[in-house]
Amino acid sequence: MGLFDIFRKKKTEENSEKSKDSVESLSNQDNSAVLEMPEEIQEPEVEQNLDKTEESVPDHVSESVAIQEPQISVEPEAIEQQIYTKGLEKSRTGFAARFNKFLANFRSVDEDFFEDLEETLVGADVGFDMAIKISDDLREEVKLENAHRPEDVRDVIIKKMVDMYEADGVNEDATMHFNVNGTTVILLVGVNGVGKTTTIGKLSTKYQQQGKSVLLAAADTFRAGATKQLQEWGLRAGVPVVSGKEKADPASVVFEAVAKARDEHYDILFVDTAGRLQNNVNLMQELEKMKRIIKREIPGAPHEVLLVLDATTGQNALQQAKLFKNSSDVTGIVLTKMDGTAKGGIVFAIRNDMQLPVKWVGFGEKASDLREFKPEEFIYGMFKDLMA
Amino acid sequence: MAFENLTERLSKAMKNLTGRGRVSEEDLRATMREIRLALLEADVNYDTVKKFVANVREKASGADILEGLNPAQQVVKIVNDELTITMGEEAVPLNKSPKIPTIIMMAGLQGAGKTTTVAKLAYKLKKEENARPLLIAADVYRPAAIDQLEILGRDLEIPVFQLGTAVNPREIVRQGLAKAAENKNDYVFIDTAGRLQIDDVLMQELKDVAEIAQPDEILLTVDAMTGQNAAETAKGFSAALDLTGVVLTKLDGDTRGGAALSIRDVTGKPIKFVGQGEKPTDLDVFYPDRMASRILGMGDVLTLIEKAQRDFDEEAQAKQLEKMRQNTFDFNDFVAQLKQVQSMGPMEDLLKMIPGMANNPALANVNIDAKQFSHLEAIVNSMTPAEREDPDLINPSRRRRLASGAGRPIVEVNRMIKQFDQMRKMMNQATNGNFGGIDKMMGGSGMDMSSMMGGGMPSGNFGQKVQNFAIKQAARRLQKAKKKRGKK
């Protein structure tokens, strides 16, 4: 049974249960203002609860969980789902509206149809190459399926997208990797203004609450106020920050922080780097240097190099991933500002083009709005309204 | 490489078209498809693309391009013209209030570059108009946003007004304006927090601030890398605020910047400035025609020339020109010239502005060693004053001394001196009005740029041809500009 069918089933189940609404409400998250920290004190309970259940049900996407043991998995999964559903509200309605508009114009499968389809897909930031690929693939398929009604066409297209998404993600490993004995070093990289420092702030809050000892390294010595910004996050999360002088060599800060983390046995060290455009060769080399130092001090480190991508970025996102991957062996992606985009198609493009797993996704300004990425929840959140 | 420029795309699409004399509806359709894809690929919003292509199609079928010699080129011209028109033909200057202060307010998403732009723009005004700006730090949400503005203000010696993060931004702005009136600042910048256009609470705050400040200029700051979402952002902000213009940031990246077109189309407001670099001076006036070429992937010669003009010290330049004419160009001038070229920024950036170079696959990984310049300089520094002034003095024994003095192999010294001689010859010809000489030089055994750049340039015939073409064009434009100035 493919993903597509699972979702279908899920959707049907949801429809039948709609009236009951047994899911615990998350209303306390809904009315909160931006960056209100006190809210998060309530977070660990939900989070831990969630983690525990997840542990006991390791592969919660498999049919057995979703279908045979609804009692156990309903609650945490529903919460997770609700967060995705809410966070992707804009993406979904944007995509659904666009898609429905496209379907409304459907008369027959001809050249115009494919042109419109390409535009619809590119319009959702699915990525240029992928949009063309989907439409090319469908050129044969739709003919085969002999679709005449809009609903048939819709199902074929969505199935195609889900299948492609699934196929591309076969060997994908979206889990975070930790150093079993010693400090785990996590390096964050990305272009300017995507939210690297904010992401570190959120991640360190999360891990701190899980009882890990966390250290932050303020290796963005270039941007005015960047160190201060990280220190502020450190203060909020109750996590120490290693910082250097303004305009100091970031590698020196990294060195100091790595040595401190290793010698004082911190569980996790987050390294915040300055934003850099991927085509700036000198700055990319600076990144390599930092990586070399980390590796020299702690063999095997950094255990994670996370590329932070702004979800509202267009085709350039792929270019960013390519060049950052080349210079610093990115192991995963953090997709930020997902709540601000009506597209979300970027997730398809990333998986299709980059062979890099999305590990975290940011739906808002609060620490709890940064979620582990659940591909299936994501897809479901995107296409929910489009499935009958 | 995924990106092809429109010219290539169209040439491909029209291959069958040329030589047949007549163009069918089918051909025109294929052409429009290529245009559409090229624009979508450059991140232009798809609604905008639709409108745009319809326009182009109308113009293209109306004009007699179908009988032209090279239809692809003509279509590109139509597209380019239409793009330029859509983006507003001419550069629009900053609005100024008849009496001081002129109030400029920033708005935009998180991470678009508002704070950086405030600092850059204030610095630009300070430098160019001796302005006395005041910066108001009204971002109380993002941790350390105020510190960022304060540090920038301190570095650039521009005063910053702030009341910490505990005060309502509306109050900060009110008091900041009072302060500006008291100090008689002629420009006031209001740096606001980044926000989503769908965040009603924060959008209301922005509206209130605008109400209080009555700004002469509300600039929407947009990341040039933004994708399809640019249209929504622009829509949201322009619905809430009376935007007067747009600043496009991070254009120094390798994005095509189709967002520029979408935003212009949605807001109808001019793009006034573009941010393209990390330094405070890296803010430029927006030129629609140049952006058009960029979106189409066709290079940006004008910016290159302008950059050269701005960064070159005119007086020194005039002196050198005179020297060249008299053929007394010596090593001192050579070093001065090197320094000026270096001050224009990384060589890669300059190269990318040359047409045909921007997306030239051969150039994709060009990495010109900045040290190359320092090496040349070191060799000159190892010369005696006499040698510097009279290059003909340098004999093999002296060359050996120079090599050991500069710590470079002797071949490098030889190469440099040879290049210098060629340069001198060429300059002499060029300044005496013989531009044809340059072509000959370049085409023949003349100055081999690739060897000078340390082998980073594309080798072979193709690279050479592109270079020649680009330099010829640049020279022609320079000449034109010269004539223009002469008339004045």
XYZ file of N, CA, C and O in Angstrom, chain A residues 34-35 90 98 101 111-112 114-116 118-120 122-125 128-129 132 136 139 191-194 198 222-230 232-233 236 246-247 275-283 285 310 312-317 319-320 322-323 337 339-343 365, chain B residues 1-3 9 29 33 36-38 40-47 49-50 109-112 116 141-145 147-149 151-152 154-155 194-199 202 223 225-230 232-233 250-256 278-279 346 348-349 352 365-367 370:
552
model
N 3.678 36.924 19.681
C 4.994 36.553 19.193
C 6.007 36.487 20.330
O 6.040 37.362 21.192
N 6.832 35.471 20.300
C 7.980 35.403 21.189
C 7.648 35.471 22.660
O 8.392 36.030 23.450
N -1.643 27.986 5.475
C -1.477 28.919 4.375
C -1.003 28.185 3.124
O -1.464 28.431 2.023
N -5.114 27.206 -5.700
C -4.488 27.278 -7.014
C -4.826 26.037 -7.837
O -5.125 26.106 -9.018
N -8.444 25.962 -8.867
C -8.655 26.900 -9.956
C -8.213 26.246 -11.275
O -8.887 26.340 -12.293
N -2.443 20.522 -24.789
C -1.235 21.296 -24.514
C -1.483 22.369 -23.449
O -0.684 22.579 -22.552
N -2.629 23.040 -23.572
C -2.954 24.093 -22.610
C -3.003 23.544 -21.192
O -2.579 24.189 -20.251
N -1.311 21.087 -19.938
C 0.020 20.881 -19.361
C 0.704 22.211 -19.049
O 1.424 22.337 -18.069
N 0.432 23.176 -19.901
C 0.998 24.492 -19.634
C 0.477 25.024 -18.305
O 1.227 25.518 -17.476
N -0.832 24.902 -18.131
C -1.427 25.371 -16.879
C -0.885 24.590 -15.691
O -0.635 25.143 -14.627
N 2.031 23.153 -15.395
C 3.386 23.597 -15.094
C 3.365 24.881 -14.294
O 4.077 25.039 -13.307
N 2.512 25.789 -14.740
C 2.435 27.069 -14.036
C 1.936 26.885 -12.613
O 2.428 27.513 -11.685
N 0.941 26.029 -12.463
C 0.405 25.791 -11.128
C 1.488 25.253 -10.202
O 1.633 25.690 -9.069
N 4.882 25.364 -10.607
C 5.945 26.337 -10.375
C 5.432 27.425 -9.432
O 6.143 27.891 -8.556
N 4.171 27.761 -9.607
C 3.555 28.764 -8.744
C 3.574 28.358 -7.290
O 3.532 29.190 -6.395
N 3.624 27.074 -7.042
C 3.675 26.590 -5.664
C 5.115 26.366 -5.224
O 5.368 25.708 -4.230
N 6.057 26.898 -5.977
C 7.482 26.756 -5.677
C 7.927 25.305 -5.659
O 8.849 24.939 -4.943
N 11.387 24.343 -10.578
C 11.217 24.387 -12.019
C 11.407 23.014 -12.645
O 10.558 22.510 -13.367
N 12.516 22.383 -12.318
C 12.820 21.105 -12.940
C 11.783 20.046 -12.599
O 11.371 19.260 -13.429
N 8.477 20.528 -14.459
C 8.569 20.061 -15.846
C 8.566 18.526 -15.879
O 7.934 17.905 -16.731
N 5.903 16.256 -17.710
C 6.358 15.349 -18.767
C 5.920 13.914 -18.489
O 5.451 13.209 -19.384
N 2.277 13.434 -19.165
C 1.867 13.463 -20.567
C 1.484 12.067 -21.048
O 0.552 11.898 -21.825
N 22.474 31.292 4.066
C 22.659 32.658 3.591
C 22.150 33.644 4.643
O 21.642 33.243 5.685
N 22.289 34.920 4.369
C 21.924 35.942 5.346
C 20.413 35.981 5.568
O 19.641 35.886 4.630
N 20.057 36.116 6.825
C 18.659 36.389 7.149
C 17.696 35.225 7.022
O 16.505 35.437 6.920
N 18.178 33.993 7.046
C 17.248 32.867 6.943
C 16.768 32.406 8.315
O 15.765 31.718 8.423
N 18.141 32.227 15.267
C 16.847 31.916 15.853
C 16.658 30.403 15.960
O 16.186 29.897 16.977
N 30.745 38.612 12.323
C 30.703 39.646 11.295
C 29.509 40.582 11.457
O 29.661 41.791 11.556
N 28.321 40.026 11.515
C 27.143 40.887 11.548
C 27.045 41.594 12.889
O 27.224 40.991 13.934
N 26.765 42.871 12.809
C 26.628 43.653 14.026
C 25.513 43.054 14.876
O 24.431 42.771 14.392
N 25.795 42.825 16.149
C 24.749 42.394 17.064
C 24.415 40.914 17.032
O 23.551 40.468 17.778
N 25.092 40.159 16.188
C 24.756 38.741 16.071
C 25.097 37.985 17.352
O 24.330 37.159 17.826
N 26.266 38.298 17.921
C 26.686 37.645 19.154
C 25.692 37.958 20.265
O 25.272 37.078 21.006
N 25.307 39.213 20.323
C 24.344 39.638 21.346
C 23.030 38.877 21.196
O 22.421 38.466 22.170
N 22.636 38.705 19.949
C 21.381 38.003 19.677
C 21.434 36.566 20.195
O 20.500 36.086 20.833
N 22.561 35.906 19.963
C 22.706 34.528 20.427
C 22.769 34.487 21.953
O 22.191 33.606 22.591
N 21.356 36.463 23.945
C 19.996 36.667 24.425
C 19.217 35.355 24.427
O 18.537 35.006 25.383
N 19.385 34.594 23.342
C 18.740 33.284 23.266
C 19.310 32.355 24.338
O 18.592 31.574 24.952
N 17.726 33.110 27.580
C 16.347 32.616 27.654
C 16.315 31.114 27.888
O 15.485 30.602 28.612
N 34.385 41.261 18.654
C 33.776 41.672 17.410
C 34.823 41.609 16.310
O 35.971 41.996 16.506
N 34.411 41.116 15.155
C 35.267 40.993 13.966
C 36.465 40.064 14.198
O 37.447 40.110 13.467
N 25.842 34.588 8.194
C 25.186 34.339 6.919
C 26.134 34.652 5.785
O 26.909 35.595 5.864
N 26.095 33.827 4.769
C 26.980 34.066 3.626
C 26.268 33.622 2.370
O 25.569 32.613 2.367
N 26.454 34.389 1.313
C 25.852 33.993 0.051
C 26.710 32.891 -0.544
O 27.940 32.954 -0.473
N 26.033 31.909 -1.103
C 26.725 30.699 -1.525
C 27.739 30.945 -2.625
O 28.617 30.144 -2.855
N 27.618 32.067 -3.329
C 28.569 32.311 -4.417
C 29.769 33.136 -3.958
O 30.598 33.546 -4.747
N 29.864 33.380 -2.677
C 31.015 34.110 -2.169
C 32.097 33.111 -1.745
O 32.049 32.520 -0.670
N 33.043 32.932 -2.638
C 34.013 31.849 -2.467
C 34.825 31.987 -1.174
O 35.017 31.021 -0.442
N 35.264 33.197 -0.898
C 36.093 33.383 0.299
C 35.354 32.991 1.569
O 35.904 32.339 2.454
N 34.101 33.395 1.643
C 33.339 33.075 2.849
C 33.034 31.584 2.938
O 32.961 31.017 4.021
N 35.061 29.370 1.946
C 36.298 28.762 2.425
C 36.458 28.940 3.931
O 36.969 28.075 4.624
N 15.290 29.476 3.978
C 14.054 30.238 4.114
C 13.039 29.642 3.132
O 13.299 29.571 1.942
N 10.520 30.739 1.877
C 9.981 31.632 0.847
C 10.969 31.859 -0.297
O 10.658 32.561 -1.250
N 12.147 31.263 -0.186
C 13.126 31.410 -1.262
C 12.650 30.676 -2.507
O 12.002 29.640 -2.412
N 12.992 31.216 -3.636
C 12.573 30.601 -4.889
C 13.569 29.591 -5.404
O 14.156 28.826 -4.639
N 13.780 29.595 -6.698
C 14.662 28.618 -7.338
C 16.074 28.664 -6.753
O 16.823 27.707 -6.830
N 16.424 29.798 -6.183
C 17.770 29.943 -5.648
C 18.046 28.983 -4.485
O 19.194 28.678 -4.188
N 16.999 28.484 -3.862
C 17.182 27.567 -2.736
C 18.001 26.347 -3.161
O 18.863 25.876 -2.422
N 20.139 26.177 -5.571
C 21.505 26.629 -5.784
C 22.239 26.721 -4.442
O 23.391 26.320 -4.306
N 21.545 27.249 -3.448
C 22.131 27.355 -2.106
C 22.511 25.973 -1.593
O 23.611 25.758 -1.094
N 23.073 23.270 -3.201
C 24.149 22.666 -3.969
C 25.507 23.176 -3.482
O 26.407 22.405 -3.181
N 25.636 24.490 -3.415
C 26.939 25.056 -3.100
C 27.326 24.847 -1.641
O 28.487 24.607 -1.330
N 10.414 29.674 8.436
C 9.387 30.607 7.941
C 8.341 29.921 7.069
O 7.805 30.504 6.141
N 5.466 29.162 7.917
C 4.150 29.749 8.144
C 3.913 30.953 7.248
O 2.796 31.409 7.087
N 4.973 31.479 6.678
C 4.823 32.696 5.891
C 4.630 32.435 4.417
O 4.424 33.337 3.631
N 4.693 31.178 4.028
C 4.614 30.934 2.603
C 3.345 30.200 2.226
O 2.869 29.345 2.950
N 2.794 30.570 1.115
C 1.604 29.893 0.638
C 1.999 28.786 -0.306
O 1.204 28.290 -1.064
N 3.270 28.429 -0.301
C 3.745 27.483 -1.313
C 4.045 26.111 -0.739
O 3.308 25.179 -0.915
N 7.295 31.799 15.425
C 8.368 32.471 16.133
C 8.761 31.817 17.450
O 9.825 32.069 17.983
N 24.082 23.089 -15.743
C 23.544 24.311 -15.129
C 22.082 24.471 -15.540
O 21.735 24.354 -16.708
N 21.269 24.711 -14.580
C 19.845 24.807 -14.869
C 19.508 26.089 -15.631
O 18.621 26.114 -16.464
N 20.265 27.118 -15.324
C 19.919 28.403 -15.923
C 20.520 28.565 -17.302
O 21.711 28.387 -17.497
N 17.877 30.121 -24.916
C 16.607 29.409 -24.987
C 15.893 29.695 -26.294
O 15.417 28.801 -26.971
N 4.042 30.134 -30.687
C 3.634 29.503 -29.449
C 4.845 28.931 -28.708
O 5.002 29.126 -27.504
N 6.349 30.037 -25.080
C 6.556 29.042 -24.031
C 7.954 29.204 -23.431
O 8.132 29.183 -22.225
N 8.035 32.173 -21.273
C 7.331 31.914 -20.026
C 8.202 31.099 -19.068
O 8.340 31.427 -17.895
N 8.813 30.055 -19.601
C 9.636 29.208 -18.749
C 10.846 29.972 -18.216
O 11.213 29.836 -17.056
N 11.441 30.783 -19.069
C 12.610 31.539 -18.629
C 12.243 32.454 -17.465
O 12.994 32.581 -16.497
N 9.621 32.110 -15.389
C 9.276 31.310 -14.219
C 10.543 30.820 -13.530
O 10.647 30.795 -12.318
N 11.505 30.456 -14.339
C 12.760 29.961 -13.807
C 13.483 31.050 -13.029
O 14.239 30.785 -12.115
N 13.257 32.286 -13.430
C 13.892 33.396 -12.735
C 13.065 33.832 -11.529
O 13.318 34.879 -10.947
N 12.047 33.044 -11.168
C 11.232 33.325 -9.986
C 10.234 34.454 -10.161
O 9.779 35.033 -9.179
N 9.903 34.793 -11.378
C 8.855 35.794 -11.552
C 7.522 35.136 -11.206
O 7.292 33.981 -11.553
N 6.682 35.860 -10.530
C 5.393 35.303 -10.120
C 4.572 34.873 -11.328
O 4.561 35.549 -12.349
N 3.866 33.767 -11.213
C 3.273 33.200 -12.418
C 2.108 34.010 -12.965
O 1.862 33.997 -14.155
N 1.412 34.726 -12.100
C 0.373 35.615 -12.620
C 1.001 36.736 -13.434
O 0.504 37.115 -14.493
N 3.834 36.576 -14.909
C 4.355 35.993 -16.146
C 3.255 35.918 -17.202
O 3.456 36.275 -18.355
N 2.113 35.491 -16.779
C 0.999 35.319 -17.698
C 0.676 36.635 -18.403
O 0.562 36.712 -19.612
N 9.575 41.438 5.680
C 9.597 40.164 6.399
C 10.843 40.061 7.264
O 11.778 40.847 7.111
N 10.872 39.071 8.118
C 12.067 38.803 8.908
C 13.224 38.412 7.981
O 13.036 37.674 7.035
N 14.370 38.958 8.318
C 15.566 38.537 7.586
C 15.681 39.087 6.177
O 16.491 38.621 5.399
N 14.878 40.096 5.850
C 14.959 40.653 4.496
C 16.158 41.587 4.369
O 16.703 41.781 3.296
N 20.166 46.388 8.000
C 21.354 46.607 7.180
C 21.096 47.720 6.157
O 21.938 48.589 5.942
N 11.329 43.308 19.102
C 10.996 41.889 19.204
C 12.205 40.982 19.040
O 12.472 40.131 19.856
N 12.919 41.164 17.943
C 14.024 40.247 17.708
C 15.129 40.494 18.718
O 15.509 41.641 18.959
N 15.647 39.439 19.329
C 16.715 39.634 20.299
C 17.890 40.382 19.653
O 18.295 40.059 18.545
N 18.367 41.393 20.341
C 19.573 42.127 19.937
C 19.445 42.908 18.635
O 20.430 43.329 18.060
N 18.221 43.123 18.170
C 18.052 43.920 16.947
C 18.527 45.349 17.193
O 19.127 45.983 16.331
N 20.798 46.271 19.363
C 22.262 46.260 19.419
C 22.841 46.322 18.015
O 23.816 47.010 17.770
N 22.223 45.570 17.125
C 22.727 45.548 15.755
C 22.737 46.956 15.168
O 23.745 47.397 14.607
N 21.628 47.662 15.330
C 21.546 49.019 14.788
C 22.535 49.944 15.499
O 23.182 50.792 14.875
N 25.397 49.170 16.908
C 26.776 48.901 16.489
C 27.023 49.491 15.103
O 28.038 50.137 14.856
N 26.046 49.308 14.218
C 26.189 49.881 12.874
C 26.304 51.400 12.962
O 27.137 52.018 12.306
N 27.341 53.161 15.455
C 28.621 53.529 16.048
C 29.735 53.459 15.001
O 30.527 54.369 14.847
N 29.741 52.364 14.235
C 30.785 52.197 13.217
C 30.723 53.280 12.151
O 31.734 53.703 11.616
N 10.837 42.775 11.638
C 10.339 41.972 10.538
C 9.036 41.313 10.940
O 8.842 40.968 12.092
N 8.140 41.182 9.985
C 6.844 40.579 10.316
C 6.230 39.967 9.071
O 6.536 40.357 7.950
N 5.345 39.011 9.315
C 4.624 38.418 8.204
C 3.453 39.315 7.853
O 2.825 39.885 8.739
N 3.162 39.396 6.572
C 2.066 40.265 6.144
C 0.717 39.770 6.645
O -0.266 40.490 6.609
N 0.686 38.526 7.159
C -0.585 37.981 7.640
C -0.721 38.135 9.162
O -1.714 37.732 9.740
N 0.288 38.726 9.778
C 0.247 38.898 11.225
C -0.483 40.201 11.545
O 0.088 41.284 11.507
N 0.871 42.731 14.377
C 2.080 43.468 14.022
C 1.850 44.395 12.828
O 2.464 45.452 12.728
N 13.931 40.437 -0.024
C 15.060 39.593 -0.381
C 14.953 39.215 -1.864
O 13.937 38.699 -2.294
N 16.098 36.907 -3.410
C 16.026 35.466 -3.667
C 14.619 34.911 -3.484
O 14.385 33.732 -3.708
N 13.690 35.774 -3.050
C 12.338 35.315 -2.794
C 11.739 34.686 -4.043
O 11.959 35.157 -5.149
N 10.962 33.658 -3.824
C 10.343 32.967 -4.941
C 8.963 33.508 -5.250
O 8.714 34.707 -5.186
N 8.075 32.608 -5.549
C 6.712 32.975 -5.926
C 6.014 33.784 -4.850
O 5.073 34.512 -5.106
N 6.493 33.643 -3.633
C 5.852 34.290 -2.509
C 5.968 35.811 -2.531
O 5.243 36.511 -1.838
N 6.898 36.320 -3.325
C 7.136 37.762 -3.354
C 5.846 38.535 -3.615
O 5.598 39.575 -3.009
N 2.749 37.735 -2.885
C 1.869 37.787 -1.711
C 2.389 38.778 -0.678
O 1.622 39.527 -0.089
N 3.677 38.731 -0.449
C 4.275 39.653 0.503
C 4.001 41.088 0.088
O 3.536 41.907 0.879
N 20.303 41.599 -1.129
C 21.048 40.357 -1.405
C 21.178 40.065 -2.900
O 21.208 38.913 -3.314
N 21.253 41.107 -3.683
C 21.396 40.918 -5.125
C 22.810 40.477 -5.495
O 23.091 40.194 -6.652
N 23.718 40.458 -4.538
C 25.066 39.982 -4.847
C 25.105 38.458 -4.915
O 26.117 37.883 -5.246
N 24.002 37.831 -4.602
C 23.936 36.377 -4.742
C 23.784 36.005 -6.207
O 23.813 36.866 -7.076
N 23.585 34.720 -6.458
C 23.476 34.314 -7.852
C 22.022 34.131 -8.271
O 21.715 33.413 -9.202
N 21.129 34.790 -7.580
C 19.728 34.706 -7.944
C 19.460 35.574 -9.173
O 20.145 36.550 -9.410
N 18.439 35.171 -9.936
C 18.094 35.966 -11.100
C 17.249 37.161 -10.698
O 17.178 38.150 -11.415
N 28.188 43.145 1.516
C 28.222 43.181 2.972
C 28.706 44.515 3.519
O 28.547 44.797 4.688
N 29.357 45.293 2.660
C 29.925 46.542 3.160
C 28.868 47.648 3.183
O 27.906 47.613 2.434
N 35.757 41.985 -5.754
C 36.331 40.744 -6.256
C 36.205 40.671 -7.773
O 35.192 41.057 -8.347
N 35.716 38.227 -9.653
C 34.635 37.370 -10.133
C 33.360 38.185 -10.340
O 32.641 38.005 -11.313
N 33.116 39.087 -9.383
C 31.902 39.888 -9.463
C 31.925 40.758 -10.705
O 30.924 40.930 -11.394
N 31.273 38.824 -13.843
C 29.900 38.384 -14.029
C 29.032 39.462 -14.654
O 27.959 39.197 -15.152
N 32.835 28.186 -12.064
C 33.675 27.939 -10.897
C 34.942 28.782 -10.898
O 35.940 28.417 -10.312
N 34.872 29.879 -11.608
C 36.047 30.731 -11.653
C 36.353 31.246 -10.265
O 35.480 31.650 -9.523
N 37.582 31.174 -9.959
C 37.973 31.643 -8.647
C 39.320 32.321 -8.828
O 40.353 31.688 -8.914
N 42.938 36.434 -5.273
C 43.170 37.841 -4.961
C 44.658 38.082 -4.719
O 45.169 39.188 -4.889
